[in-house]
């Protein structure tokens, strides 16, 4: 059974960079897409971006200028960096396995989510 | 950028009811569509992928249909465990987008 676990600071100061890591266990990070998704308090889900095991990435247009997602296959981890954060970036951040493809689809395994608060 | 619009935003129903949630894409989907169930404080759970394929372990009372820009999630007989928020999500080779969610409440 694949398991994902987010880790990183839960409090980030305004204008600084939010950094989170997702550790994958119970399966290899190779040959899959891996996504970050967030959910502001009381609101809906927002896709942030994905990384493939080769390092190929794609980001949400609304966040593209501030987001970097990377992968470390040797550690079975992938990471999120979101720069110049504001209070609007306060959310629960999820990592998920992304099965999007011609024969499958959707996010089938999720981390439990980590709440991140942006405050001065 | 593909936009996804769900309706209704909130739905009140009783146990045993047939429930239908709609999802409309701003352009015809070249990839696919998935549906999720989310309960408070929990990560979403994948129910349906490729618009109509049931994820392993998901009860058969859940079904999905549609193509192009119009999609539907149906719960054939609502059970107490089904009161939750439901999201549609499109995926293609370069992007993913969620709908705004539909909350299914007890009537």
PDB file of C-alpha atoms in Angstrom:
ATOM      1  CA  UNK A   1       0.000   0.000   0.000  1.00  0.00           C
ATOM      2  CA  UNK A   2       1.477   3.310  -1.088  1.00  0.00           C
ATOM      3  CA  UNK A   3       1.675   5.953   1.642  1.00  0.00           C
ATOM      4  CA  UNK A   4       2.555   9.623   1.371  1.00  0.00           C
ATOM      5  CA  UNK A   5       3.655  11.918   4.187  1.00  0.00           C
ATOM      6  CA  UNK A   6       4.072  15.683   3.965  1.00  0.00           C
ATOM      7  CA  UNK A   7       6.665  17.417   6.109  1.00  0.00           C
ATOM      8  CA  UNK A   8       7.835  20.979   6.578  1.00  0.00           C
ATOM      9  CA  UNK A   9       7.238  24.152   8.586  1.00  0.00           C
ATOM     10  CA  UNK A  10       3.654  24.881   9.558  1.00  0.00           C
ATOM     11  CA  UNK A  11       4.260  28.602   9.956  1.00  0.00           C
ATOM     12  CA  UNK A  12       5.851  30.731   7.262  1.00  0.00           C
ATOM     13  CA  UNK A  13       6.414  34.462   7.346  1.00  0.00           C
ATOM     14  CA  UNK A  14       4.920  36.755   4.735  1.00  0.00           C
ATOM     15  CA  UNK A  15       7.161  37.246   1.658  1.00  0.00           C
ATOM     16  CA  UNK A  16       9.273  34.181   2.499  1.00  0.00           C
ATOM     17  CA  UNK A  17       9.345  30.782   0.764  1.00  0.00           C
ATOM     18  CA  UNK A  18       7.110  27.889   1.760  1.00  0.00           C
ATOM     19  CA  UNK A  19       8.956  24.568   1.484  1.00  0.00           C
ATOM     20  CA  UNK A  20       7.367  21.147   1.867  1.00  0.00           C
ATOM     21  CA  UNK A  21       8.559  17.611   1.176  1.00  0.00           C
ATOM     22  CA  UNK A  22       6.476  14.532   0.446  1.00  0.00           C
ATOM     23  CA  UNK A  23       7.967  11.152   1.288  1.00  0.00           C
ATOM     24  CA  UNK A  24       6.574   8.151  -0.589  1.00  0.00           C
ATOM     25  CA  UNK A  25       6.672   4.720   1.030  1.00  0.00           C
ATOM     26  CA  UNK A  26       5.321   1.318   0.031  1.00  0.00           C
ATOM     27  CA  UNK A  27       6.132   1.869  -3.628  1.00  0.00           C
ATOM     28  CA  UNK A  28       8.547   3.509  -6.037  1.00  0.00           C
ATOM     29  CA  UNK A  29       8.317   7.128  -7.044  1.00  0.00           C
ATOM     30  CA  UNK A  30       9.449   6.140 -10.542  1.00  0.00           C
ATOM     31  CA  UNK A  31       7.131   6.066 -13.595  1.00  0.00           C
ATOM     32  CA  UNK A  32       4.430   8.159 -11.957  1.00  0.00           C
ATOM     33  CA  UNK A  33       3.372  11.785 -11.834  1.00  0.00           C
ATOM     34  CA  UNK A  34       3.253  13.353  -8.369  1.00  0.00           C
ATOM     35  CA  UNK A  35       1.186  16.427  -7.559  1.00  0.00           C
ATOM     36  CA  UNK A  36       0.775  19.074  -4.908  1.00  0.00           C
ATOM     37  CA  UNK A  37      -2.736  20.273  -4.119  1.00  0.00           C
ATOM     38  CA  UNK A  38      -3.890  22.800  -1.538  1.00  0.00           C
ATOM     39  CA  UNK A  39      -7.119  23.737   0.208  1.00  0.00           C
ATOM     40  CA  UNK A  40      -7.567  27.107   1.925  1.00  0.00           C
ATOM     41  CA  UNK A  41      -9.671  27.011   5.097  1.00  0.00           C
ATOM     42  CA  UNK A  42     -13.325  26.405   4.251  1.00  0.00           C
ATOM     43  CA  UNK A  43     -12.663  26.438   0.509  1.00  0.00           C
ATOM     44  CA  UNK A  44     -12.201  24.022  -2.366  1.00  0.00           C
ATOM     45  CA  UNK A  45      -9.236  22.160  -3.790  1.00  0.00           C
ATOM     46  CA  UNK A  46      -6.582  23.852  -5.931  1.00  0.00           C
ATOM     47  CA  UNK A  47      -4.020  21.962  -7.982  1.00  0.00           C
ATOM     48  CA  UNK A  48      -0.556  23.503  -7.679  1.00  0.00           C
ATOM     49  CA  UNK A  49       1.523  21.405 -10.048  1.00  0.00           C
ATOM     50  CA  UNK A  50       3.100  18.045 -10.817  1.00  0.00           C
ATOM     51  CA  UNK A  51       6.502  16.476 -11.268  1.00  0.00           C
ATOM     52  CA  UNK A  52       7.379  13.294 -13.134  1.00  0.00           C
ATOM     53  CA  UNK A  53      10.222  11.020 -12.113  1.00  0.00           C
ATOM     54  CA  UNK A  54      12.362  12.489 -14.906  1.00  0.00           C
ATOM     55  CA  UNK A  55      11.988  15.921 -13.356  1.00  0.00           C
ATOM     56  CA  UNK A  56       9.487  17.137 -15.935  1.00  0.00           C
ATOM     57  CA  UNK A  57       7.061  19.588 -14.362  1.00  0.00           C
ATOM     58  CA  UNK A  58       3.840  21.470 -15.027  1.00  0.00           C
ATOM     59  CA  UNK A  59       2.335  24.188 -12.868  1.00  0.00           C
ATOM     60  CA  UNK A  60      -0.974  25.937 -12.395  1.00  0.00           C
ATOM     61  CA  UNK A  61      -0.947  29.142 -14.466  1.00  0.00           C
ATOM     62  CA  UNK A  62      -2.055  31.173 -11.454  1.00  0.00           C
ATOM     63  CA  UNK A  63       0.951  30.033  -9.386  1.00  0.00           C
ATOM     64  CA  UNK A  64       3.526  29.339 -12.081  1.00  0.00           C
ATOM     65  CA  UNK A  65       5.676  32.394 -11.372  1.00  0.00           C
ATOM     66  CA  UNK A  66       6.175  31.388  -7.716  1.00  0.00           C
ATOM     67  CA  UNK A  67       6.249  27.566  -7.759  1.00  0.00           C
ATOM     68  CA  UNK A  68       9.024  25.037  -8.089  1.00  0.00           C
ATOM     69  CA  UNK A  69       8.413  21.303  -7.710  1.00  0.00           C
ATOM     70  CA  UNK A  70      11.326  18.873  -7.757  1.00  0.00           C
ATOM     71  CA  UNK A  71      11.889  15.146  -7.287  1.00  0.00           C
ATOM     72  CA  UNK A  72      14.615  13.105  -5.592  1.00  0.00           C
ATOM     73  CA  UNK A  73      14.201   9.527  -6.770  1.00  0.00           C
ATOM     74  CA  UNK A  74      17.051   8.298  -4.553  1.00  0.00           C
ATOM     75  CA  UNK A  75      15.092   9.351  -1.477  1.00  0.00           C
ATOM     76  CA  UNK A  76      11.629   8.582  -2.914  1.00  0.00           C
ATOM     77  CA  UNK A  77      10.662  12.187  -2.216  1.00  0.00           C
ATOM     78  CA  UNK A  78       9.329  15.186  -4.067  1.00  0.00           C
ATOM     79  CA  UNK A  79       9.232  18.769  -2.876  1.00  0.00           C
ATOM     80  CA  UNK A  80       7.330  22.028  -3.217  1.00  0.00           C
ATOM     81  CA  UNK A  81       8.754  25.526  -2.994  1.00  0.00           C
ATOM     82  CA  UNK A  82       6.332  28.470  -3.118  1.00  0.00           C
ATOM     83  CA  UNK A  83       7.996  31.858  -2.982  1.00  0.00           C
ATOM     84  CA  UNK A  84       6.810  35.306  -1.889  1.00  0.00           C
ATOM     85  CA  UNK A  85       3.947  33.918   0.158  1.00  0.00           C
ATOM     86  CA  UNK A  86       1.055  35.978   1.493  1.00  0.00           C
ATOM     87  CA  UNK A  87      -1.879  35.223   3.759  1.00  0.00           C
ATOM     88  CA  UNK A  88      -3.735  33.944   0.682  1.00  0.00           C
ATOM     89  CA  UNK A  89      -1.336  30.990   0.620  1.00  0.00           C
ATOM     90  CA  UNK A  90      -2.559  29.787   4.023  1.00  0.00           C
ATOM     91  CA  UNK A  91      -4.002  26.329   3.370  1.00  0.00           C
ATOM     92  CA  UNK A  92      -3.792  22.621   3.984  1.00  0.00           C
ATOM     93  CA  UNK A  93      -1.219  21.300   1.524  1.00  0.00           C
ATOM     94  CA  UNK A  94      -1.603  17.767   0.170  1.00  0.00           C
ATOM     95  CA  UNK A  95       0.727  15.636  -1.888  1.00  0.00           C
ATOM     96  CA  UNK A  96      -0.775  12.928  -4.071  1.00  0.00           C
ATOM     97  CA  UNK A  97       0.072  10.248  -6.620  1.00  0.00           C
ATOM     98  CA  UNK A  98      -1.189  11.432  -9.983  1.00  0.00           C
ATOM     99  CA  UNK A  99      -2.388   8.718 -12.347  1.00  0.00           C
ATOM    100  CA  UNK A 100      -3.450  11.042 -15.146  1.00  0.00           C
ATOM    101  CA  UNK A 101      -2.983   9.195 -18.401  1.00  0.00           C
ATOM    102  CA  UNK A 102      -4.788   7.533 -21.301  1.00  0.00           C
ATOM    103  CA  UNK A 103      -5.828   4.443 -19.356  1.00  0.00           C
ATOM    104  CA  UNK A 104      -6.078   5.690 -15.788  1.00  0.00           C
ATOM    105  CA  UNK A 105      -6.624   8.998 -14.071  1.00  0.00           C
ATOM    106  CA  UNK A 106      -7.067  10.940 -10.889  1.00  0.00           C
ATOM    107  CA  UNK A 107      -5.168  11.179  -7.650  1.00  0.00           C
ATOM    108  CA  UNK A 108      -5.404   7.744  -6.051  1.00  0.00           C
ATOM    109  CA  UNK A 109      -3.144   8.060  -3.004  1.00  0.00           C
ATOM    110  CA  UNK A 110      -2.965  11.189  -0.852  1.00  0.00           C
ATOM    111  CA  UNK A 111      -0.972  12.378   2.097  1.00  0.00           C
ATOM    112  CA  UNK A 112      -2.918  13.315   5.224  1.00  0.00           C
ATOM    113  CA  UNK A 113      -2.332  16.998   4.496  1.00  0.00           C
ATOM    114  CA  UNK A 114      -0.276  19.514   6.388  1.00  0.00           C
ATOM    115  CA  UNK A 115      -1.689  22.877   7.454  1.00  0.00           C
ATOM    116  CA  UNK A 116       0.506  25.858   6.642  1.00  0.00           C
ATOM    117  CA  UNK A 117      -0.175  29.329   7.986  1.00  0.00           C
ATOM    118  CA  UNK A 118       1.379  32.436   6.493  1.00  0.00           C
ATOM    119  CA  UNK A 119       1.707  35.283   8.945  1.00  0.00           C
ATOM    120  CA  UNK A 120       3.939  38.241   9.569  1.00  0.00           C
TER     121      UNK A 120
ATOM    122  CA  UNK B   1      -6.809  27.234 -18.730  1.00  0.00           C
ATOM    123  CA  UNK B   2      -9.781  24.840 -18.384  1.00  0.00           C
ATOM    124  CA  UNK B   3     -12.430  25.896 -15.857  1.00  0.00           C
ATOM    125  CA  UNK B   4     -14.718  23.366 -14.154  1.00  0.00           C
ATOM    126  CA  UNK B   5     -18.147  24.379 -12.856  1.00  0.00           C
ATOM    127  CA  UNK B   6     -20.198  22.124 -10.579  1.00  0.00           C
ATOM    128  CA  UNK B   7     -23.888  22.359  -9.787  1.00  0.00           C
ATOM    129  CA  UNK B   8     -25.482  22.588  -7.399  1.00  0.00           C
ATOM    130  CA  UNK B   9     -23.117  24.017  -4.786  1.00  0.00           C
ATOM    131  CA  UNK B  10     -25.202  22.459  -2.019  1.00  0.00           C
ATOM    132  CA  UNK B  11     -27.678  19.617  -2.175  1.00  0.00           C
ATOM    133  CA  UNK B  12     -30.068  18.486   0.576  1.00  0.00           C
ATOM    134  CA  UNK B  13     -31.141  14.874   0.372  1.00  0.00           C
ATOM    135  CA  UNK B  14     -32.399  11.964   2.458  1.00  0.00           C
ATOM    136  CA  UNK B  15     -31.062   8.456   2.927  1.00  0.00           C
ATOM    137  CA  UNK B  16     -32.218   6.346   0.011  1.00  0.00           C
ATOM    138  CA  UNK B  17     -32.492   9.248  -2.437  1.00  0.00           C
ATOM    139  CA  UNK B  18     -30.976   9.178  -5.909  1.00  0.00           C
ATOM    140  CA  UNK B  19     -28.517  12.061  -6.131  1.00  0.00           C
ATOM    141  CA  UNK B  20     -27.040  13.657  -9.234  1.00  0.00           C
ATOM    142  CA  UNK B  21     -24.192  16.180  -9.347  1.00  0.00           C
ATOM    143  CA  UNK B  22     -23.234  17.952 -12.562  1.00  0.00           C
ATOM    144  CA  UNK B  23     -19.859  19.176 -13.751  1.00  0.00           C
ATOM    145  CA  UNK B  24     -19.296  21.322 -16.817  1.00  0.00           C
ATOM    146  CA  UNK B  25     -15.932  22.031 -18.465  1.00  0.00           C
ATOM    147  CA  UNK B  26     -15.155  25.316 -20.222  1.00  0.00           C
ATOM    148  CA  UNK B  27     -13.885  23.338 -23.216  1.00  0.00           C
ATOM    149  CA  UNK B  28     -14.126  19.776 -24.420  1.00  0.00           C
ATOM    150  CA  UNK B  29     -11.848  17.559 -22.349  1.00  0.00           C
ATOM    151  CA  UNK B  30      -9.078  15.877 -24.298  1.00  0.00           C
ATOM    152  CA  UNK B  31      -7.916  13.973 -21.250  1.00  0.00           C
ATOM    153  CA  UNK B  32     -10.253  12.717 -18.615  1.00  0.00           C
ATOM    154  CA  UNK B  33     -12.449  13.474 -15.652  1.00  0.00           C
ATOM    155  CA  UNK B  34     -12.340  12.210 -12.060  1.00  0.00           C
ATOM    156  CA  UNK B  35     -14.681  12.512  -9.084  1.00  0.00           C
ATOM    157  CA  UNK B  36     -13.712  12.675  -5.391  1.00  0.00           C
ATOM    158  CA  UNK B  37     -15.464  12.520  -2.043  1.00  0.00           C
ATOM    159  CA  UNK B  38     -14.088  14.575   0.834  1.00  0.00           C
ATOM    160  CA  UNK B  39     -15.121  14.495   4.479  1.00  0.00           C
ATOM    161  CA  UNK B  40     -14.157  17.217   6.986  1.00  0.00           C
ATOM    162  CA  UNK B  41     -10.526  17.066   8.057  1.00  0.00           C
ATOM    163  CA  UNK B  42      -9.703  14.270   5.608  1.00  0.00           C
ATOM    164  CA  UNK B  43      -7.958  14.006   2.289  1.00  0.00           C
ATOM    165  CA  UNK B  44     -10.200  13.513  -0.748  1.00  0.00           C
ATOM    166  CA  UNK B  45     -10.961   9.979  -1.891  1.00  0.00           C
ATOM    167  CA  UNK B  46     -10.956   9.006  -5.561  1.00  0.00           C
ATOM    168  CA  UNK B  47     -14.325   7.583  -6.643  1.00  0.00           C
ATOM    169  CA  UNK B  48     -14.387   7.676 -10.444  1.00  0.00           C
ATOM    170  CA  UNK B  49     -11.744   8.166 -13.142  1.00  0.00           C
ATOM    171  CA  UNK B  50     -11.964   8.396 -16.937  1.00  0.00           C
ATOM    172  CA  UNK B  51     -15.479   9.833 -16.387  1.00  0.00           C
ATOM    173  CA  UNK B  52     -17.115   6.453 -15.737  1.00  0.00           C
ATOM    174  CA  UNK B  53     -14.573   3.966 -14.359  1.00  0.00           C
ATOM    175  CA  UNK B  54     -15.171   2.997 -10.734  1.00  0.00           C
ATOM    176  CA  UNK B  55     -12.078   3.070  -8.540  1.00  0.00           C
ATOM    177  CA  UNK B  56     -11.334  -0.224  -6.812  1.00  0.00           C
ATOM    178  CA  UNK B  57     -13.166  -0.602  -3.507  1.00  0.00           C
ATOM    179  CA  UNK B  58     -15.737   2.117  -4.207  1.00  0.00           C
ATOM    180  CA  UNK B  59     -19.374   0.985  -3.757  1.00  0.00           C
ATOM    181  CA  UNK B  60     -21.312   0.340  -6.951  1.00  0.00           C
ATOM    182  CA  UNK B  61     -23.994   2.882  -5.964  1.00  0.00           C
ATOM    183  CA  UNK B  62     -21.554   5.499  -7.290  1.00  0.00           C
ATOM    184  CA  UNK B  63     -21.448   5.962 -11.053  1.00  0.00           C
ATOM    185  CA  UNK B  64     -20.146   8.534 -13.489  1.00  0.00           C
ATOM    186  CA  UNK B  65     -21.144   9.454 -17.005  1.00  0.00           C
ATOM    187  CA  UNK B  66     -20.630  12.082 -19.654  1.00  0.00           C
ATOM    188  CA  UNK B  67     -18.200  13.264 -22.290  1.00  0.00           C
ATOM    189  CA  UNK B  68     -17.006  16.423 -23.970  1.00  0.00           C
ATOM    190  CA  UNK B  69     -17.976  19.220 -21.602  1.00  0.00           C
ATOM    191  CA  UNK B  70     -20.843  17.685 -19.573  1.00  0.00           C
ATOM    192  CA  UNK B  71     -20.341  15.112 -16.827  1.00  0.00           C
ATOM    193  CA  UNK B  72     -22.452  13.645 -14.032  1.00  0.00           C
ATOM    194  CA  UNK B  73     -21.855  11.822 -10.769  1.00  0.00           C
ATOM    195  CA  UNK B  74     -24.808   9.735  -9.577  1.00  0.00           C
ATOM    196  CA  UNK B  75     -25.354   8.084  -6.217  1.00  0.00           C
ATOM    197  CA  UNK B  76     -28.142   5.585  -6.788  1.00  0.00           C
ATOM    198  CA  UNK B  77     -29.281   5.284  -3.164  1.00  0.00           C
ATOM    199  CA  UNK B  78     -27.750   7.734  -0.719  1.00  0.00           C
ATOM    200  CA  UNK B  79     -26.298   6.151   2.411  1.00  0.00           C
ATOM    201  CA  UNK B  80     -25.433   7.834   5.737  1.00  0.00           C
ATOM    202  CA  UNK B  81     -21.725   7.575   4.932  1.00  0.00           C
ATOM    203  CA  UNK B  82     -22.217   9.530   1.677  1.00  0.00           C
ATOM    204  CA  UNK B  83     -22.914  12.912   3.274  1.00  0.00           C
ATOM    205  CA  UNK B  84     -19.771  14.775   2.224  1.00  0.00           C
ATOM    206  CA  UNK B  85     -18.423  17.227  -0.342  1.00  0.00           C
ATOM    207  CA  UNK B  86     -17.832  16.010  -3.890  1.00  0.00           C
ATOM    208  CA  UNK B  87     -15.387  17.432  -6.418  1.00  0.00           C
ATOM    209  CA  UNK B  88     -14.895  16.857 -10.114  1.00  0.00           C
ATOM    210  CA  UNK B  89     -11.438  17.258 -11.630  1.00  0.00           C
ATOM    211  CA  UNK B  90     -10.210  17.346 -15.209  1.00  0.00           C
ATOM    212  CA  UNK B  91      -6.804  16.094 -16.262  1.00  0.00           C
ATOM    213  CA  UNK B  92      -4.878  16.323 -19.485  1.00  0.00           C
ATOM    214  CA  UNK B  93      -1.229  16.172 -20.437  1.00  0.00           C
ATOM    215  CA  UNK B  94      -0.305  19.484 -18.882  1.00  0.00           C
ATOM    216  CA  UNK B  95      -2.927  20.574 -16.351  1.00  0.00           C
ATOM    217  CA  UNK B  96      -5.443  19.528 -13.739  1.00  0.00           C
ATOM    218  CA  UNK B  97      -8.394  21.600 -12.497  1.00  0.00           C
ATOM    219  CA  UNK B  98     -10.954  20.993  -9.780  1.00  0.00           C
ATOM    220  CA  UNK B  99     -14.562  22.077  -9.681  1.00  0.00           C
ATOM    221  CA  UNK B 100     -15.611  24.216  -6.724  1.00  0.00           C
ATOM    222  CA  UNK B 101     -17.328  21.342  -4.933  1.00  0.00           C
ATOM    223  CA  UNK B 102     -20.863  20.167  -4.103  1.00  0.00           C
ATOM    224  CA  UNK B 103     -21.801  19.634  -0.479  1.00  0.00           C
ATOM    225  CA  UNK B 104     -24.372  16.888   0.071  1.00  0.00           C
ATOM    226  CA  UNK B 105     -26.282  17.600   3.272  1.00  0.00           C
ATOM    227  CA  UNK B 106     -28.877  15.718   5.266  1.00  0.00           C
ATOM    228  CA  UNK B 107     -32.385  16.935   4.468  1.00  0.00           C
TER     229      UNK B 107
END
